[in-house]
PDB file of C-alpha atoms in Angstrom:
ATOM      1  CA  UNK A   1      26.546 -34.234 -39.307  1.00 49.00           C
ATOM      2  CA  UNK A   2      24.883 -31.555 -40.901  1.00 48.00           C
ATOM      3  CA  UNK A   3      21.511 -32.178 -39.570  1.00 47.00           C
ATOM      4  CA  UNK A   4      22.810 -32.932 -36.014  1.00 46.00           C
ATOM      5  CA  UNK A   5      24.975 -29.413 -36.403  1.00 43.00           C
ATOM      6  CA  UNK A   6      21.377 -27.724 -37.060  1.00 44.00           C
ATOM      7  CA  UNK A   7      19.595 -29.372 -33.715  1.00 44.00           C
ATOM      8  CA  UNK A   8      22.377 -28.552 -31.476  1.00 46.00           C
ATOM      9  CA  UNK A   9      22.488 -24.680 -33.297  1.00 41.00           C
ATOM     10  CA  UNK A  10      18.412 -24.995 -32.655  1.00 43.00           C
ATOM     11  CA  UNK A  11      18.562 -26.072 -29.176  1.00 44.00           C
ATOM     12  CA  UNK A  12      20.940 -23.775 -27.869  1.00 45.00           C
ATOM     13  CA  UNK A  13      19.302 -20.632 -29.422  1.00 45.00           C
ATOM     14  CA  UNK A  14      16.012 -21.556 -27.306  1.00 48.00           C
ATOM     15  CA  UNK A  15      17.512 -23.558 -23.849  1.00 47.00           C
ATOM     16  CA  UNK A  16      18.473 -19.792 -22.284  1.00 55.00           C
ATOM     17  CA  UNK A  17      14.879 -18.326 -23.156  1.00 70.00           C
ATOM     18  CA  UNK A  18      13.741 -16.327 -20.325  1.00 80.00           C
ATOM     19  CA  UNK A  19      10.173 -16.984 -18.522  1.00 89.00           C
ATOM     20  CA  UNK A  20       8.530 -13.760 -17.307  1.00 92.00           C
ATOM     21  CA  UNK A  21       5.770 -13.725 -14.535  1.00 92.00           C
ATOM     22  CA  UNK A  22       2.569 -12.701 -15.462  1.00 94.00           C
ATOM     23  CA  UNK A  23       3.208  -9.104 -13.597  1.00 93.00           C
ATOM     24  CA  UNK A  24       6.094  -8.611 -16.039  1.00 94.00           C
ATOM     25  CA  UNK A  25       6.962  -7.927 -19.821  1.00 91.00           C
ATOM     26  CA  UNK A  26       9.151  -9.920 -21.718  1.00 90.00           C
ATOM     27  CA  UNK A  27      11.798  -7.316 -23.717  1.00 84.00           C
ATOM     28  CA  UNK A  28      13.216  -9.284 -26.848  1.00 80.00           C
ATOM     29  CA  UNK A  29      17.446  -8.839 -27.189  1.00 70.00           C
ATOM     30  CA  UNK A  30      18.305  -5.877 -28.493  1.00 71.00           C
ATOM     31  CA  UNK A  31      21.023  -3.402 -29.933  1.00 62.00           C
ATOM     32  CA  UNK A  32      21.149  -0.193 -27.108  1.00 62.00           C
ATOM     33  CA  UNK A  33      22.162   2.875 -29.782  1.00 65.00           C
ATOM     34  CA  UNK A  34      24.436   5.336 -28.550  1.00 62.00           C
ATOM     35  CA  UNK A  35      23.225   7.863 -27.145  1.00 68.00           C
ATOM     36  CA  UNK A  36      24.864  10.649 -24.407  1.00 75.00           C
ATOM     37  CA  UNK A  37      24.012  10.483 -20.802  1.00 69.00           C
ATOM     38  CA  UNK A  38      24.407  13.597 -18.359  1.00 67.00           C
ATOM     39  CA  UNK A  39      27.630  13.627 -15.886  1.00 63.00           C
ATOM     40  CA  UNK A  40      28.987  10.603 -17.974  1.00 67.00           C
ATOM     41  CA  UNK A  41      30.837  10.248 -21.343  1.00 69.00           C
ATOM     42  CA  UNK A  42      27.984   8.447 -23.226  1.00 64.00           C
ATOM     43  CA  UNK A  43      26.649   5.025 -23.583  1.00 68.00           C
ATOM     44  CA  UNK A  44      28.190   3.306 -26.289  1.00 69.00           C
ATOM     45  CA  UNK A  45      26.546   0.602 -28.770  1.00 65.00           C
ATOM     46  CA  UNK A  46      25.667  -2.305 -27.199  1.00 67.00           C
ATOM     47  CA  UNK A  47      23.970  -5.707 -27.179  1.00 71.00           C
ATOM     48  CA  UNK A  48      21.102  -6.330 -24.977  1.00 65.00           C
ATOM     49  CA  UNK A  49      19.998 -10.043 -23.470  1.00 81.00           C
ATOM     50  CA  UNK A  50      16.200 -10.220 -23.403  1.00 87.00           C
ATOM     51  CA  UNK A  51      14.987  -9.354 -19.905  1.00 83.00           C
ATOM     52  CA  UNK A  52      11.783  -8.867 -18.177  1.00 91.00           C
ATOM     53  CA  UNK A  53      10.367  -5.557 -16.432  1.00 92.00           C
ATOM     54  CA  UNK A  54       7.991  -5.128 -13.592  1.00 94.00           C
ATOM     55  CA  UNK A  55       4.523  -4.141 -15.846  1.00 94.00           C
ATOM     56  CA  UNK A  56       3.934  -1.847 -12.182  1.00 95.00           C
ATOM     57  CA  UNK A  57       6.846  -0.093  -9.891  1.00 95.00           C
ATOM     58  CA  UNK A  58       8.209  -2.862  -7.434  1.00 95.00           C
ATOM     59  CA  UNK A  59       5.701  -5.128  -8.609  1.00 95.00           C
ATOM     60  CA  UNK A  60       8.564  -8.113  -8.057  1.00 94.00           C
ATOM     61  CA  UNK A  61       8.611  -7.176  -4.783  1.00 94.00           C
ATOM     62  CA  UNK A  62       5.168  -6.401  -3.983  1.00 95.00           C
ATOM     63  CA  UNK A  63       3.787 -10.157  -5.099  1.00 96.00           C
ATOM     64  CA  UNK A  64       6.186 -11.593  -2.542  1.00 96.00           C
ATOM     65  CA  UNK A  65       3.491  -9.516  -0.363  1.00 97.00           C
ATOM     66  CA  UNK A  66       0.369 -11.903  -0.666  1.00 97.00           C
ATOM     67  CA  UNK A  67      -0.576 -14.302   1.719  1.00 96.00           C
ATOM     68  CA  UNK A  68      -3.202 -16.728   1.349  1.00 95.00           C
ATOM     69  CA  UNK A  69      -5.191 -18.505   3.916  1.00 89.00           C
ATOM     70  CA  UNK A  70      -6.102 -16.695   8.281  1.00 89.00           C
ATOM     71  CA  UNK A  71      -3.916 -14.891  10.155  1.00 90.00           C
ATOM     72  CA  UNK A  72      -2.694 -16.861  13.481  1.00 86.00           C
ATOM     73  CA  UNK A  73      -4.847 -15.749  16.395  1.00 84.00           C
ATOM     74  CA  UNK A  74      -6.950 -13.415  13.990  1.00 87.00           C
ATOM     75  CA  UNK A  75      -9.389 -11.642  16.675  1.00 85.00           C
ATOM     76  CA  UNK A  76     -12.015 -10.787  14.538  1.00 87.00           C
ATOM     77  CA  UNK A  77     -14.249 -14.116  15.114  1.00 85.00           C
ATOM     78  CA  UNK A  78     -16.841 -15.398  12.277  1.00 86.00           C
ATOM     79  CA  UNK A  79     -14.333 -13.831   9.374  1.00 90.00           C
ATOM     80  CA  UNK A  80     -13.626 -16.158   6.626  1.00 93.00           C
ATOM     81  CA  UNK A  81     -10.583 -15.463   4.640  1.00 95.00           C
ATOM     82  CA  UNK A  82     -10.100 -16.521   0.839  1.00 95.00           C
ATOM     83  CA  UNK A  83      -7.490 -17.033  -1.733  1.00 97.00           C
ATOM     84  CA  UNK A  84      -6.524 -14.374  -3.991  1.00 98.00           C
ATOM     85  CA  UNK A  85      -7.633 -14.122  -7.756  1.00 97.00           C
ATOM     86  CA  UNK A  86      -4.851 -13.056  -9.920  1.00 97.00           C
ATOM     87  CA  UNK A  87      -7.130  -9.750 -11.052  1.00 97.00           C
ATOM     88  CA  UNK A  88      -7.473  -8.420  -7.866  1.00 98.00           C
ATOM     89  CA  UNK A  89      -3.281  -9.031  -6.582  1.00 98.00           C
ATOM     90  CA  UNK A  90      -2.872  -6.666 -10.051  1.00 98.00           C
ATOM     91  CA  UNK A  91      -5.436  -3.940  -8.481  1.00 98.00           C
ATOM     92  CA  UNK A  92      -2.971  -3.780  -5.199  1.00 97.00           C
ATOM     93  CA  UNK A  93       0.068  -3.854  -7.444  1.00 97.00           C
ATOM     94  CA  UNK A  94      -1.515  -1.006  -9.762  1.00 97.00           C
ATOM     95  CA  UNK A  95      -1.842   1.077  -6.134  1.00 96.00           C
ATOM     96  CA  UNK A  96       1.082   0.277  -4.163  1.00 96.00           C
ATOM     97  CA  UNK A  97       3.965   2.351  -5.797  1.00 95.00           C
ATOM     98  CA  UNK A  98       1.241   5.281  -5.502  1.00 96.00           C
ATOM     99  CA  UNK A  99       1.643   5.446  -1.762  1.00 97.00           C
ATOM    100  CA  UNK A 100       4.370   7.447  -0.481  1.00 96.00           C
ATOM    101  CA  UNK A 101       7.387   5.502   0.826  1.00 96.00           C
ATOM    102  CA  UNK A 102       6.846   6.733   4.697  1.00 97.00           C
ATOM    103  CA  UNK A 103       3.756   4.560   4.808  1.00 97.00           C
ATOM    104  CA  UNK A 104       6.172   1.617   4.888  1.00 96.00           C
ATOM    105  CA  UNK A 105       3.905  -0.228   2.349  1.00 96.00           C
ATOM    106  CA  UNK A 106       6.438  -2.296   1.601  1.00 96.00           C
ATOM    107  CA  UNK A 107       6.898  -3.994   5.241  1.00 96.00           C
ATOM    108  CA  UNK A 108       3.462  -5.497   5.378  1.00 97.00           C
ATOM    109  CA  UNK A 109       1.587  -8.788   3.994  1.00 97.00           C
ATOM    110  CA  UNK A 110      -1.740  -8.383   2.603  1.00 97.00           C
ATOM    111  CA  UNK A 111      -4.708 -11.124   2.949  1.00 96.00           C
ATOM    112  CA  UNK A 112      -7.642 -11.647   1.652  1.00 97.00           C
ATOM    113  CA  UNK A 113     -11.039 -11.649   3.456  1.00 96.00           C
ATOM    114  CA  UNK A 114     -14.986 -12.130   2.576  1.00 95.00           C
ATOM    115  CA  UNK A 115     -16.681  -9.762   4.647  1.00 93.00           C
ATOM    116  CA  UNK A 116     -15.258  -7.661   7.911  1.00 92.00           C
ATOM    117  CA  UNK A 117     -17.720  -8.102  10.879  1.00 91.00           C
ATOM    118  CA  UNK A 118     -17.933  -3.556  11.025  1.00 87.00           C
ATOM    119  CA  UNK A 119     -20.251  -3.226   8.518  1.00 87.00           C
ATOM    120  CA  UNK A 120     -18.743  -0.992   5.472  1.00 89.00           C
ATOM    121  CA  UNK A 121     -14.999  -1.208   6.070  1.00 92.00           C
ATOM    122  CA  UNK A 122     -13.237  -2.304   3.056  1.00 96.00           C
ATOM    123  CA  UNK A 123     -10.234  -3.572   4.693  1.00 96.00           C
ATOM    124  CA  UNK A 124      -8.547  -4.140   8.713  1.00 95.00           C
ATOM    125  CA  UNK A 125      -4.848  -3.913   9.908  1.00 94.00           C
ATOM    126  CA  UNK A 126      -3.100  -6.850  11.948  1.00 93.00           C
ATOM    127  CA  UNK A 127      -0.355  -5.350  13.442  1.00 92.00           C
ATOM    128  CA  UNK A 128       0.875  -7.993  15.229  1.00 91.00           C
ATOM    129  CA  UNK A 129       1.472 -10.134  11.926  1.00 91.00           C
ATOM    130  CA  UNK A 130       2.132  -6.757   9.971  1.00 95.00           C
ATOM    131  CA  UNK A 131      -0.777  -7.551   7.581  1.00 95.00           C
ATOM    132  CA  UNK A 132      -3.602  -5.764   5.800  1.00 97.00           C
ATOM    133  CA  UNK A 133      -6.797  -7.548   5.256  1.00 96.00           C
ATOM    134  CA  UNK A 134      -8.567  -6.783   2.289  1.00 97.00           C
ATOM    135  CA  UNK A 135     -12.148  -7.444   2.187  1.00 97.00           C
ATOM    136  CA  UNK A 136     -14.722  -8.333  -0.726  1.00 97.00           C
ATOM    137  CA  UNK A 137     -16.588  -4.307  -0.271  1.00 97.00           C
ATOM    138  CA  UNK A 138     -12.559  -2.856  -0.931  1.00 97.00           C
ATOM    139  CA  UNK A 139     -12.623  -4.140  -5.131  1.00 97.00           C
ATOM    140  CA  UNK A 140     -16.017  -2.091  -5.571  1.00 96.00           C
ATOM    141  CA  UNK A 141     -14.554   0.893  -3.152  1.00 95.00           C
ATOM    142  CA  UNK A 142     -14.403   4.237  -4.804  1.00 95.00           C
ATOM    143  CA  UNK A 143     -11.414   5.058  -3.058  1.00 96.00           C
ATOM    144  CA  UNK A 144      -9.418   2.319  -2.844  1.00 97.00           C
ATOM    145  CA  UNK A 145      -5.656   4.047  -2.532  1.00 97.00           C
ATOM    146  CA  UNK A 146      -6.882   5.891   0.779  1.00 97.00           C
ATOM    147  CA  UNK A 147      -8.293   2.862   1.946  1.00 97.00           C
ATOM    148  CA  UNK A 148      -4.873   1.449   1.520  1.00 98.00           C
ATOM    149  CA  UNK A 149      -3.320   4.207   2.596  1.00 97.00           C
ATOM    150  CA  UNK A 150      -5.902   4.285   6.053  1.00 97.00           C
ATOM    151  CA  UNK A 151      -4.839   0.764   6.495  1.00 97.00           C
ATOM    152  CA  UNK A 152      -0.944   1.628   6.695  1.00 97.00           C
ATOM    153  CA  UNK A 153      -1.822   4.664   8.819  1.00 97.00           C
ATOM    154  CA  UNK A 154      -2.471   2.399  11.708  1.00 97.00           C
ATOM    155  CA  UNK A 155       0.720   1.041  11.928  1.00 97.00           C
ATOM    156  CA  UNK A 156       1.841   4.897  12.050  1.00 97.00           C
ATOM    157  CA  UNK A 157      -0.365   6.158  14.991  1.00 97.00           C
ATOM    158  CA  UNK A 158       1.790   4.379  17.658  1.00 96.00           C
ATOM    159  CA  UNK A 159       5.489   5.866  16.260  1.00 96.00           C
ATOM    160  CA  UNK A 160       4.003   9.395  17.037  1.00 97.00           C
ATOM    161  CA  UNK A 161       6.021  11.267  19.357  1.00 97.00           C
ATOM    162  CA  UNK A 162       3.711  12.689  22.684  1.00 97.00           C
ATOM    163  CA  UNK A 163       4.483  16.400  21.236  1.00 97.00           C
ATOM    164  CA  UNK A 164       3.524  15.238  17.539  1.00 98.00           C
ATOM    165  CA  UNK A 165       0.021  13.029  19.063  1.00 97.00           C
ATOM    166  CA  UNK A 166      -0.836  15.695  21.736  1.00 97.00           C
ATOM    167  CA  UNK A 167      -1.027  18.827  18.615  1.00 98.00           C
ATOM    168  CA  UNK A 168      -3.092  15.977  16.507  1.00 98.00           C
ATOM    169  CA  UNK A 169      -5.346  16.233  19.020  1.00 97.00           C
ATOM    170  CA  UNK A 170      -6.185  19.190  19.828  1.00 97.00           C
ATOM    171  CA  UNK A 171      -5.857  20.246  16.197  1.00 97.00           C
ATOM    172  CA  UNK A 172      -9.190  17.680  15.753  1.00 97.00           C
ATOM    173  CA  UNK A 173     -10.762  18.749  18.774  1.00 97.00           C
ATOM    174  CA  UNK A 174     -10.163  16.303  21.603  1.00 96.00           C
ATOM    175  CA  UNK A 175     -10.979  17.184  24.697  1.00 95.00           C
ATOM    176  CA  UNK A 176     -11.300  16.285  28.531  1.00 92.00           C
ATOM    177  CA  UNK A 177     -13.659  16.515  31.137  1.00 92.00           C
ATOM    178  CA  UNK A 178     -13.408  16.415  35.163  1.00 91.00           C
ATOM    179  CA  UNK A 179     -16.419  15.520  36.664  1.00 88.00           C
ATOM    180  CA  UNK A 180     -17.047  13.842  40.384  1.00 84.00           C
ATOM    181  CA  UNK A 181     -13.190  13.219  40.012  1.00 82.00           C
ATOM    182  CA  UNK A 182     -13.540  11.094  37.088  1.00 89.00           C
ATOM    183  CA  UNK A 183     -12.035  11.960  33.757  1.00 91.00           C
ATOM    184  CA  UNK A 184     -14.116  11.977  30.632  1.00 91.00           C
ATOM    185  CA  UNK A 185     -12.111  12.030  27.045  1.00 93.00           C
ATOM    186  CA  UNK A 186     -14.578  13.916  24.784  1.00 94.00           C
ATOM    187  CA  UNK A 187     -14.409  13.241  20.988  1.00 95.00           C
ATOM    188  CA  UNK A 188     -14.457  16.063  18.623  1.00 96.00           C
ATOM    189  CA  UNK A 189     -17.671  18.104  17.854  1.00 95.00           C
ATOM    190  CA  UNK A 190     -17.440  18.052  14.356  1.00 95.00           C
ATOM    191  CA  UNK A 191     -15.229  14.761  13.730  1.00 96.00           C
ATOM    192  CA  UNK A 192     -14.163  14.292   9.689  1.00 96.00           C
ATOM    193  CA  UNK A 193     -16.146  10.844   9.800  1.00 95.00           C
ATOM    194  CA  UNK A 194     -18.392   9.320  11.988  1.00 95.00           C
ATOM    195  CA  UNK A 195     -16.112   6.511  13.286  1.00 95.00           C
ATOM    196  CA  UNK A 196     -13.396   9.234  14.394  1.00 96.00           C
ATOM    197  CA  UNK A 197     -15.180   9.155  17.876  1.00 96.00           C
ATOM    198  CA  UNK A 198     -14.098   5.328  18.703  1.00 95.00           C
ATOM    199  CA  UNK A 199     -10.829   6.489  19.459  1.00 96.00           C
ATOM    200  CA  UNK A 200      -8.012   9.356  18.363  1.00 97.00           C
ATOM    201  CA  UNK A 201      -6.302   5.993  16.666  1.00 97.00           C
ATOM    202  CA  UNK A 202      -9.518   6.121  14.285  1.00 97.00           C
ATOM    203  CA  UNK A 203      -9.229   9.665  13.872  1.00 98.00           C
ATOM    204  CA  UNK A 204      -5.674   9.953  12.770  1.00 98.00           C
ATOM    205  CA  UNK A 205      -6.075   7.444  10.152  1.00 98.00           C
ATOM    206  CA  UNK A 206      -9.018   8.725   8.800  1.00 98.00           C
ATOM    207  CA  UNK A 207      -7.228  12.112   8.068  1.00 98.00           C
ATOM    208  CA  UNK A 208      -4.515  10.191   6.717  1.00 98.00           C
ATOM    209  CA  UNK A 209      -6.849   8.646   4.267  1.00 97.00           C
ATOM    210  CA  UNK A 210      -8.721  12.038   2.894  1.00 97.00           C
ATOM    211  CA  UNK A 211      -4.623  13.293   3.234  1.00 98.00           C
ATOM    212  CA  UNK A 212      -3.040  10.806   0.813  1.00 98.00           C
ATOM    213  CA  UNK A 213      -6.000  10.425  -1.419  1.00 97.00           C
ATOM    214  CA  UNK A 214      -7.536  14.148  -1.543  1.00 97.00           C
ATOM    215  CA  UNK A 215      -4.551  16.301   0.092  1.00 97.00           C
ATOM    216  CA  UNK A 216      -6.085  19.462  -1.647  1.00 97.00           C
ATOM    217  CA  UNK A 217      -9.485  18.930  -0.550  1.00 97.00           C
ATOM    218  CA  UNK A 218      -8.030  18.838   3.393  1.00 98.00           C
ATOM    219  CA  UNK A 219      -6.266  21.735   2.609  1.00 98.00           C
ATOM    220  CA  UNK A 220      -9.362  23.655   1.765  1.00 97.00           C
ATOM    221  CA  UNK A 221     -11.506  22.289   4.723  1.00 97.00           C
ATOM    222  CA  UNK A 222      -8.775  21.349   7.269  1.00 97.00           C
ATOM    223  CA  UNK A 223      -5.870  24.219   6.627  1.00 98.00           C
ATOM    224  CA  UNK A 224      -4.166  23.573  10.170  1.00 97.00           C
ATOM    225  CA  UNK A 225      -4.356  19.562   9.998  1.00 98.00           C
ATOM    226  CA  UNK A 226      -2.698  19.680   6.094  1.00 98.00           C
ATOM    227  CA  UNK A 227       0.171  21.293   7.870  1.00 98.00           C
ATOM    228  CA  UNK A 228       0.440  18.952  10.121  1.00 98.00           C
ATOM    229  CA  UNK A 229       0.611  16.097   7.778  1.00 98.00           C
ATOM    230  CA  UNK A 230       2.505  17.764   5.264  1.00 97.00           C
ATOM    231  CA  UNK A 231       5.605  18.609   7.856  1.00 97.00           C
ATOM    232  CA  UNK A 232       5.680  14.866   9.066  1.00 97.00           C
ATOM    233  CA  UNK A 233       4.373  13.031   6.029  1.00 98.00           C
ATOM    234  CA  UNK A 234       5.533  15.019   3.091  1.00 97.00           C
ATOM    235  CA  UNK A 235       3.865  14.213  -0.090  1.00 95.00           C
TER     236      UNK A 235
END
């Protein structure tokens, strides 16, 4: 009896163990001290369970994010996509609660991708499927938080009001041309990165990406267009 008494004590101290994910921290039970607590009375002395916490903000969320395998009806032809490694899921996770909440990070799926078919761009939006494709070049990108950030930006551009997209561009320097009654849109003259001329899309989004990465540095060299961010997309 006695020996049967110490199996079922043994087995019921270890049957409720918790199991924590590998993007969490197991928290042995523990006594919570008193302590005081503004507006309230105080805590009082308590016993804690053993619980797990999210190593990175909303990382319990943000897993839920990763998709492996193509996107259906993907248009970039000749683009392979991969599964994800368990290293680079952490380098997203370690980013993601650093983007402000208006970039709606949290309302898009992210895939994985060898090599984009544009030459040096680290990652592509879907926003049909609400995904961001990251590509091999975005784990050795310098920047990797406004590429993120860049990515989310497109899914931005189309929610701007005329009034809001028509200052954007003239702040950048759009322009148009009338000539033998056809209209020309002219890019900027001094556009922030070569690829701003595709389209005022590709403009916007890169001056999202120098905003949310390097908000002081297009401050100093972009005064008007910091304004511009800053009243819509405060930081």
């Amino acid at each position: 009896m006695k020996v049967l008494f110490i199996l079922t004590l043994f087995i019921s101290s270890h049957s409720y163990a918790i199991h924590c994910e590998w993007w969490q921290t197991e928290y042995s039970a523990t006594v919570v001290d008193k302590h005081p607590r503004q507006g309230t009375s105080g805590v009082k002395e308590h016993p804690r369970k053993e619980y797990c916490r999210d190593k990175w903000k909303d990382a319990d969320h943000h897993v839920k994010q990763f998709k492996n395998g193509p996107i259906a009806g993907w248009s970039n032809k000749g683009e392979v996509f991969k599964r994800w490694e368990q290293n680079e899921i952490q380098t997203v996770l370690e980013i993601s609660p650093k983007l402000p909440v208006w970039t709606e990070v949290k309302n898009y799926f992210f895939r994985r991708a060898e090599k984009s078919i544009h030459n040096g761009n680290p990652a592509t939006s879907e926003l049909t499927q609400k995904s961001i494709v990251l590509d091999d070049l975005f784990f050795k990108y310098p920047d990797k938080l406004g590429a993120i950030g860049h990515e989310t930006s497109h899914f931005l551009f189309p929610k701007l009001s005329l009034v809001d997209r028509s200052e954007f561009e003239t702040l950048s320097g759009w322009d148009v041309e009338v000539k033998d009654d056809k209209v020309y849109v002219l890019p900027p003259k001094n556009p922030i990165k070569p690829d701003s001329i595709i389209d005022k899309e590709e403009d916007f989004t890169n001056y999202m990406e120098l905003y949310i990465s390097s908000p002081k540095q297009l401050k100093k060299t972009h005064p008007k267009m910091f304004n511009f961010f800053s009243k819509r997309y405060p930081l």
